[in-house]
CSV table of C-alpha atoms and ligand atoms in Angstrom, one decimal:
chain,number,residue,atom,x,y,z
D,1266,MET,CA,-50.9,-12.5,14.8
D,1267,ALA,CA,-53.4,-11.2,17.4
D,1268,GLY,CA,-55.6,-13.8,19.1
D,1269,ARG,CA,-59.4,-13.5,19.0
D,1270,VAL,CA,-59.6,-13.2,22.8
D,1271,ASP,CA,-56.2,-11.7,23.4
D,1272,GLY,CA,-55.7,-10.4,27.0
D,1273,LYS,CA,-59.1,-11.5,28.2
D,1274,VAL,CA,-59.5,-13.5,31.4
D,1275,ALA,CA,-61.6,-16.7,31.1
D,1276,LEU,CA,-63.0,-19.1,33.7
D,1277,VAL,CA,-64.0,-22.6,32.5
D,1278,THR,CA,-65.8,-24.9,34.9
D,1279,GLY,CA,-65.4,-28.6,34.4
D,1280,GLY,CA,-62.3,-27.8,32.4
D,1281,ALA,CA,-60.4,-31.0,33.3
D,1282,SER,CA,-62.0,-33.2,30.7
D,1283,GLY,CA,-63.9,-33.3,27.5
D,1284,ILE,CA,-65.6,-30.2,26.2
D,1285,GLY,CA,-64.4,-28.0,29.0
D,1286,ARG,CA,-60.8,-29.0,28.4
D,1287,GLY,CA,-61.3,-28.3,24.7
D,1288,CYS,CA,-62.7,-24.8,25.4
D,1289,ALA,CA,-59.9,-24.0,27.9
D,1290,GLU,CA,-57.2,-25.0,25.4
D,1291,ARG,CA,-58.9,-23.2,22.5
D,1292,LEU,CA,-59.4,-20.0,24.4
D,1293,ALA,CA,-55.8,-20.0,25.6
D,1294,GLN,CA,-54.6,-20.7,22.1
D,1295,ASP,CA,-56.3,-17.4,21.0
D,1296,GLY,CA,-54.7,-15.4,23.8
D,1297,ALA,CA,-56.9,-15.7,26.9
D,1298,LYS,CA,-55.6,-16.2,30.4
D,1299,VAL,CA,-57.5,-19.2,31.4
D,1300,VAL,CA,-58.6,-20.4,34.9
D,1301,VAL,CA,-59.6,-24.1,34.7
D,1302,THR,CA,-61.8,-25.4,37.6
D,1303,ASP,CA,-63.0,-28.9,38.3
D,1304,ILE,CA,-63.2,-31.6,41.0
D,1305,GLN,CA,-60.7,-33.8,39.1
D,1306,ASP,CA,-57.5,-32.2,40.4
D,1307,HIS,CA,-55.0,-34.4,38.6
D,1308,LEU,CA,-56.6,-33.9,35.2
D,1309,GLY,CA,-57.2,-30.2,35.8
D,1310,GLU,CA,-53.5,-29.6,36.7
D,1311,GLU,CA,-52.5,-31.6,33.6
D,1312,VAL,CA,-54.6,-29.4,31.3
D,1313,VAL,CA,-53.1,-26.2,32.8
D,1314,ARG,CA,-49.5,-27.6,32.5
D,1315,GLY,CA,-50.3,-28.3,28.8
D,1316,ILE,CA,-51.6,-24.8,28.3
D,1317,GLY,CA,-48.6,-23.2,30.1
D,1318,GLY,CA,-48.3,-19.4,30.4
D,1319,GLU,CA,-50.6,-17.8,32.9
D,1320,ALA,CA,-53.2,-20.5,33.1
D,1321,ALA,CA,-54.3,-21.7,36.5
D,1322,TYR,CA,-56.1,-24.6,38.0
D,1323,LEU,CA,-58.5,-24.3,41.0
D,1324,ARG,CA,-60.4,-27.1,42.7
D,1325,HIS,CA,-64.0,-26.1,42.6
D,1326,ASP,CA,-67.3,-28.0,43.1
D,1327,VAL,CA,-69.8,-25.9,41.1
D,1328,THR,CA,-72.6,-26.9,43.5
D,1329,ASP,CA,-70.9,-25.2,46.5
D,1330,GLU,CA,-71.7,-21.5,46.8
D,1331,ASP,CA,-68.9,-20.7,49.2
D,1332,ALA,CA,-66.5,-22.2,46.7
D,1333,TRP,CA,-67.8,-19.9,44.0
D,1334,GLY,CA,-67.0,-17.0,46.2
D,1335,ARG,CA,-63.5,-18.2,46.7
D,1336,VAL,CA,-62.9,-18.9,43.0
D,1337,ILE,CA,-64.1,-15.5,41.9
D,1338,GLY,CA,-62.0,-13.9,44.6
D,1339,GLU,CA,-59.0,-15.8,43.4
D,1340,VAL,CA,-59.6,-14.7,39.8
D,1341,LYS,CA,-59.8,-11.1,40.9
D,1342,ALA,CA,-56.7,-11.4,43.0
D,1343,ARG,CA,-54.6,-13.0,40.3
D,1344,PHE,CA,-55.9,-11.2,37.2
D,1345,GLY,CA,-58.0,-8.3,38.4
D,1346,ARG,CA,-60.9,-9.0,36.0
D,1347,LEU,CA,-63.1,-11.6,34.4
D,1348,ASP,CA,-64.2,-11.3,30.8
D,1349,ILE,CA,-65.4,-14.9,29.9
D,1350,LEU,CA,-67.2,-17.5,31.9
D,1351,VAL,CA,-67.9,-20.9,30.4
D,1352,ASN,CA,-70.4,-22.7,32.7
D,1353,ASN,CA,-69.5,-26.2,31.4
D,1354,ALA,CA,-69.4,-28.6,34.3
D,1355,GLY,CA,-72.1,-31.2,34.0
D,1356,ILE,CA,-73.1,-34.7,34.6
D,1357,GLY,CA,-75.5,-37.0,32.7
D,1358,LEU,CA,-77.5,-39.6,34.5
D,1359,GLY,CA,-79.5,-41.9,32.2
D,1360,CYS,CA,-82.4,-43.7,33.8
D,1361,PRO,CA,-86.1,-44.4,33.3
D,1362,VAL,CA,-88.0,-41.7,35.2
D,1363,THR,CA,-89.8,-44.3,37.4
D,1364,GLU,CA,-86.5,-45.7,38.5
D,1365,MET,CA,-84.6,-42.4,39.1
D,1366,THR,CA,-83.9,-41.8,42.8
D,1367,LEU,CA,-84.7,-38.4,44.2
D,1368,ALA,CA,-81.1,-38.2,45.3
D,1369,ASP,CA,-79.9,-38.6,41.6
D,1370,TRP,CA,-82.5,-36.1,40.4
D,1371,LYS,CA,-81.3,-33.6,42.9
D,1372,ARG,CA,-77.6,-34.3,42.2
D,1373,GLN,CA,-78.1,-33.7,38.5
D,1374,ILE,CA,-80.0,-30.5,39.1
D,1375,ALA,CA,-77.4,-29.3,41.6
D,1376,VAL,CA,-74.5,-29.7,39.1
D,1377,ASN,CA,-76.2,-28.9,35.8
D,1378,LEU,CA,-78.5,-26.1,36.9
D,1379,ASP,CA,-77.6,-24.8,40.4
D,1380,GLY,CA,-74.0,-24.7,39.2
D,1381,VAL,CA,-74.9,-22.5,36.2
D,1382,PHE,CA,-77.0,-20.2,38.4
D,1383,LEU,CA,-74.2,-19.8,41.0
D,1384,GLY,CA,-71.7,-19.2,38.3
D,1385,VAL,CA,-73.7,-16.4,36.8
D,1386,LYS,CA,-74.6,-14.9,40.2
D,1387,HIS,CA,-71.0,-14.8,41.4
D,1388,ALA,CA,-69.3,-13.9,38.1
D,1389,LEU,CA,-71.5,-11.0,37.1
D,1390,PRO,CA,-70.3,-8.4,39.7
D,1391,LEU,CA,-66.6,-8.9,38.6
D,1392,MET,CA,-67.5,-8.8,34.9
D,1393,ARG,CA,-69.6,-5.7,35.4
D,1394,ALA,CA,-66.8,-4.0,37.3
D,1395,GLY,CA,-64.6,-4.6,34.2
D,1396,GLY,CA,-67.2,-3.1,31.9
D,1397,GLY,CA,-68.7,-6.3,30.5
D,1398,GLY,CA,-68.0,-9.8,29.3
D,1399,SER,CA,-69.4,-13.0,27.8
D,1400,ILE,CA,-71.1,-15.8,29.6
D,1401,VAL,CA,-71.5,-19.1,27.7
D,1402,ASN,CA,-73.7,-21.7,29.3
D,1403,ILE,CA,-73.3,-25.3,28.0
D,1404,SER,CA,-76.7,-26.8,27.6
D,1405,SER,CA,-77.4,-29.7,25.1
D,1406,VAL,CA,-79.6,-30.9,22.3
D,1407,ALA,CA,-81.3,-32.4,25.3
D,1408,GLY,CA,-82.2,-28.8,26.3
D,1409,LEU,CA,-84.1,-28.4,23.0
D,1410,ASN,CA,-85.8,-31.9,22.5
D,1411,GLY,CA,-86.8,-34.6,24.9
D,1412,ALA,CA,-85.1,-38.0,25.0
D,1413,PRO,CA,-86.2,-41.3,26.6
D,1414,ASN,CA,-84.4,-42.2,29.8
D,1415,LEU,CA,-83.0,-38.7,30.0
D,1416,ALA,CA,-85.9,-36.8,31.6
D,1417,GLY,CA,-83.8,-35.5,34.5
D,1418,TYR,CA,-80.9,-34.5,32.2
D,1419,CYS,CA,-83.4,-32.8,29.8
D,1420,ALA,CA,-85.0,-30.9,32.7
D,1421,THR,CA,-81.7,-29.5,33.7
D,1422,LYS,CA,-80.6,-28.6,30.2
D,1423,GLY,CA,-83.9,-27.0,29.3
D,1424,GLY,CA,-83.6,-25.0,32.4
D,1425,VAL,CA,-80.1,-23.8,31.4
D,1426,ARG,CA,-81.5,-22.7,28.0
D,1427,LEU,CA,-84.3,-20.4,29.5
D,1428,PHE,CA,-82.2,-19.3,32.4
D,1429,THR,CA,-79.7,-18.1,29.9
D,1430,LYS,CA,-82.2,-16.1,27.9
D,1431,ALA,CA,-83.7,-14.5,31.1
D,1432,VAL,CA,-80.2,-13.4,32.4
D,1433,ALA,CA,-79.3,-12.1,28.9
D,1434,LEU,CA,-82.3,-9.8,29.0
D,1435,GLU,CA,-81.6,-8.7,32.5
D,1436,CYS,CA,-78.0,-7.7,31.5
D,1437,ALA,CA,-79.2,-6.1,28.3
D,1438,ALA,CA,-81.7,-4.0,30.3
D,1439,LEU,CA,-79.0,-2.8,32.6
D,1440,LYS,CA,-76.6,-2.0,29.6
D,1441,ASP,CA,-73.9,-3.7,31.6
D,1442,GLY,CA,-72.0,-5.0,28.6
D,1443,VAL,CA,-72.5,-8.6,29.5
D,1444,ARG,CA,-73.7,-11.0,26.8
D,1445,VAL,CA,-75.2,-14.4,27.8
D,1446,ASN,CA,-75.7,-17.3,25.4
D,1447,SER,CA,-76.2,-21.0,25.5
D,1448,VAL,CA,-74.4,-23.7,23.4
D,1449,HIS,CA,-76.2,-27.0,22.6
D,1450,PRO,CA,-73.8,-29.8,21.7
D,1451,GLY,CA,-75.0,-33.0,20.0
D,1452,VAL,CA,-73.1,-36.2,20.3
D,1453,ILE,CA,-69.6,-35.3,21.2
D,1454,GLU,CA,-67.0,-37.9,22.2
D,1455,THR,CA,-66.2,-37.4,25.9
D,1456,PRO,CA,-66.2,-39.5,29.1
D,1457,ILE,CA,-69.7,-38.3,29.9
D,1458,TRP,CA,-71.2,-41.1,27.8
D,1459,THR,CA,-70.1,-43.7,30.3
D,1460,THR,CA,-72.8,-42.4,32.6
D,1461,VAL,CA,-75.4,-41.0,30.2
D,1462,MET,CA,-76.2,-44.5,28.9
D,1463,GLY,CA,-74.3,-46.5,31.5
D,1464,GLY,CA,-77.0,-45.8,34.1
D,1465,THR,CA,-79.8,-47.1,31.8
D,1466,PRO,CA,-80.9,-50.7,32.6
D,1467,GLY,CA,-80.1,-52.9,29.7
D,1468,ALA,CA,-77.4,-50.5,28.5
D,1469,ASN,CA,-74.7,-50.8,31.1
D,1470,GLU,CA,-72.0,-50.4,28.6
D,1471,PRO,CA,-71.3,-46.9,27.1
D,1472,PRO,CA,-72.9,-46.6,23.7
D,1473,ASP,CA,-71.0,-47.1,20.4
D,1474,LEU,CA,-71.0,-43.4,19.4
D,1475,ASP,CA,-69.9,-44.2,15.8
D,1476,ALA,CA,-72.8,-46.6,15.3
D,1477,MET,CA,-75.2,-44.2,17.0
D,1478,THR,CA,-74.2,-41.2,15.0
D,1479,SER,CA,-74.1,-42.9,11.7
D,1480,MET,CA,-77.7,-43.9,12.2
D,1481,PHE,CA,-79.2,-40.8,13.8
D,1482,VAL,CA,-77.0,-37.7,13.0
D,1483,PRO,CA,-77.6,-36.2,9.5
D,1484,LEU,CA,-73.8,-35.5,9.0
D,1485,GLY,CA,-73.3,-39.2,9.9
D,1486,VAL,CA,-70.4,-38.7,12.4
D,1487,LYS,CA,-69.8,-37.8,16.0
D,1488,GLY,CA,-68.4,-34.5,17.1
D,1489,PHE,CA,-65.3,-33.7,19.2
D,1490,PRO,CA,-64.7,-31.2,22.0
D,1491,LYS,CA,-62.9,-28.9,19.5
D,1492,ASP,CA,-66.1,-28.6,17.5
D,1493,ILE,CA,-67.8,-27.1,20.5
D,1494,ALA,CA,-64.8,-25.0,21.5
D,1495,GLU,CA,-64.8,-23.2,18.1
D,1496,GLY,CA,-68.4,-22.0,18.8
D,1497,VAL,CA,-67.6,-21.1,22.4
D,1498,LEU,CA,-64.5,-19.1,21.2
D,1499,TRP,CA,-66.7,-17.1,18.8
D,1500,LEU,CA,-69.3,-16.4,21.5
D,1501,ALA,CA,-66.5,-15.4,24.0
D,1502,SER,CA,-64.9,-13.1,21.5
D,1503,ASP,CA,-65.9,-9.6,20.4
D,1504,GLU,CA,-66.8,-11.0,17.0
D,1505,SER,CA,-70.2,-11.9,18.5
D,1506,ARG,CA,-70.7,-8.5,20.1
D,1507,TYR,CA,-74.3,-8.3,18.8
D,1508,VAL,CA,-75.3,-11.7,20.0
D,1509,THR,CA,-77.0,-12.3,23.3
D,1510,GLY,CA,-79.8,-14.6,24.6
D,1511,THR,CA,-79.3,-16.9,21.7
D,1512,GLU,CA,-78.7,-20.7,21.4
D,1513,LEU,CA,-75.8,-22.0,19.3
D,1514,VAL,CA,-76.6,-25.5,18.2
D,1515,ILE,CA,-73.6,-27.6,17.2
D,1516,ASP,CA,-75.0,-31.1,16.5
D,1517,GLY,CA,-74.3,-32.3,13.0
D,1518,GLY,CA,-77.9,-31.6,12.1
D,1519,LEU,CA,-79.4,-33.8,14.8
D,1520,THR,CA,-82.1,-31.3,15.8
D,1521,ALA,CA,-82.7,-30.0,12.3
D,1522,ARG,CA,-85.3,-32.7,11.4
M,1056,NAD,P1,-66.9,-34.8,30.8
M,1056,NAD,O1,-67.4,-35.8,31.8
M,1056,NAD,O2,-65.8,-35.1,30.0
M,1056,NAD,O3,-66.7,-33.4,31.5
M,1056,NAD,C1,-67.5,-32.9,32.6
M,1056,NAD,C2,-66.5,-32.3,33.6
M,1056,NAD,O4,-67.3,-31.7,34.6
M,1056,NAD,C3,-65.6,-33.3,34.2
M,1056,NAD,O5,-64.3,-32.9,34.2
M,1056,NAD,C4,-66.2,-33.4,35.7
M,1056,NAD,O6,-65.2,-33.7,36.6
M,1056,NAD,C5,-66.7,-32.0,35.8
M,1056,NAD,N1,-67.7,-32.0,36.9
M,1056,NAD,C6,-68.7,-32.8,37.2
M,1056,NAD,N2,-69.3,-32.5,38.4
M,1056,NAD,C7,-68.7,-31.3,38.8
M,1056,NAD,C8,-68.9,-30.5,39.9
M,1056,NAD,N3,-69.8,-30.7,40.8
M,1056,NAD,N4,-68.1,-29.4,40.0
M,1056,NAD,C9,-67.1,-29.1,39.1
M,1056,NAD,N5,-66.9,-29.9,38.0
M,1056,NAD,C10,-67.7,-31.0,37.9
M,1056,NAD,O7,-68.2,-34.5,29.9
M,1056,NAD,P2,-68.4,-33.4,28.7
M,1056,NAD,O8,-69.2,-34.2,27.7
M,1056,NAD,O9,-67.2,-32.8,28.4
M,1056,NAD,O10,-69.5,-32.5,29.4
M,1056,NAD,C11,-69.3,-31.1,29.4
M,1056,NAD,C12,-70.7,-30.4,29.3
M,1056,NAD,O11,-71.2,-30.6,28.0
M,1056,NAD,C13,-71.7,-30.9,30.3
M,1056,NAD,O12,-72.5,-29.8,30.8
M,1056,NAD,C14,-72.6,-31.8,29.4
M,1056,NAD,O13,-73.9,-31.9,29.9
M,1056,NAD,C15,-72.5,-31.1,28.1
M,1056,NAD,N6,-72.9,-31.8,26.9
M,1056,NAD,C16,-72.1,-32.9,26.5
M,1056,NAD,C17,-72.4,-33.6,25.4
M,1056,NAD,C18,-71.6,-34.8,24.8
M,1056,NAD,O14,-72.1,-35.4,23.9
M,1056,NAD,N7,-70.4,-35.0,25.4
M,1056,NAD,C19,-73.6,-33.3,24.7
M,1056,NAD,C20,-74.4,-32.2,25.1
M,1056,NAD,C21,-74.0,-31.5,26.2
């Protein structure tokens, strides 16, 4: 049976863990040749071994513009094209705004927002050369609503949301065949939760996601990376050919209230 992204070449940043890993595996399952990048080499190589086939792992800090040039160059050399970019790498630093250091503020902006900008900037020429593609930027429900102790994180994710819409319109105006959308996960079980709440005074332990979601999420349960990967696969595939500049919320109803 034909896969939904058969023969397409995909790049997934932060693909060694959590949602990125889920997306890389799901895209590969449906026929994509996947390049996983991350700064956790051991885990990234493990993901690629698990996928098998033509998947590749590259070490890549998304905040480093030179590294983006090398990664895109490597994708072009190995596969000759790029059809799908999932800008997923991200960090979450929970902290009251009065206690957040400027260094942490800048670090979070660098990974979550600069990283997405650099990905779009460096991937677009190769995508355009191949006649188009799909860029999926992972934002968050924190890019739609505010949350206490997450002001810095919300600022980055809100930025990703509107950056996505602006680039989508820029690509549409050029008729370059590139669609650009954002995905907004709710509470998904991944290692990021060790820092999202771990940095909050009085909450040095990661939160109990089951207790939290049963209280606040209308569907009453937490999500898993595969729940996000299904949405990313759809946006990456030609099934969503008429979809650009939109935001796909996958949150168990969290932001529906
Ligand atoms: P995760 O910690 O499991 O994965 C994040 C990955 O990004 C890690 O593998 C990490 O090594 C990588 N990374 C961090 N800094 C990097 C850098 N400078 N360069 C390259 N890679 C880097 O967390 P996750 O939950 O899977 O997060 C993935 C994305 O989903 C993030 O953008 C996050 O903000 C977003 N998100 C997660 C949730 C959730 O509940 N888990 C909710 C909303 C949004």
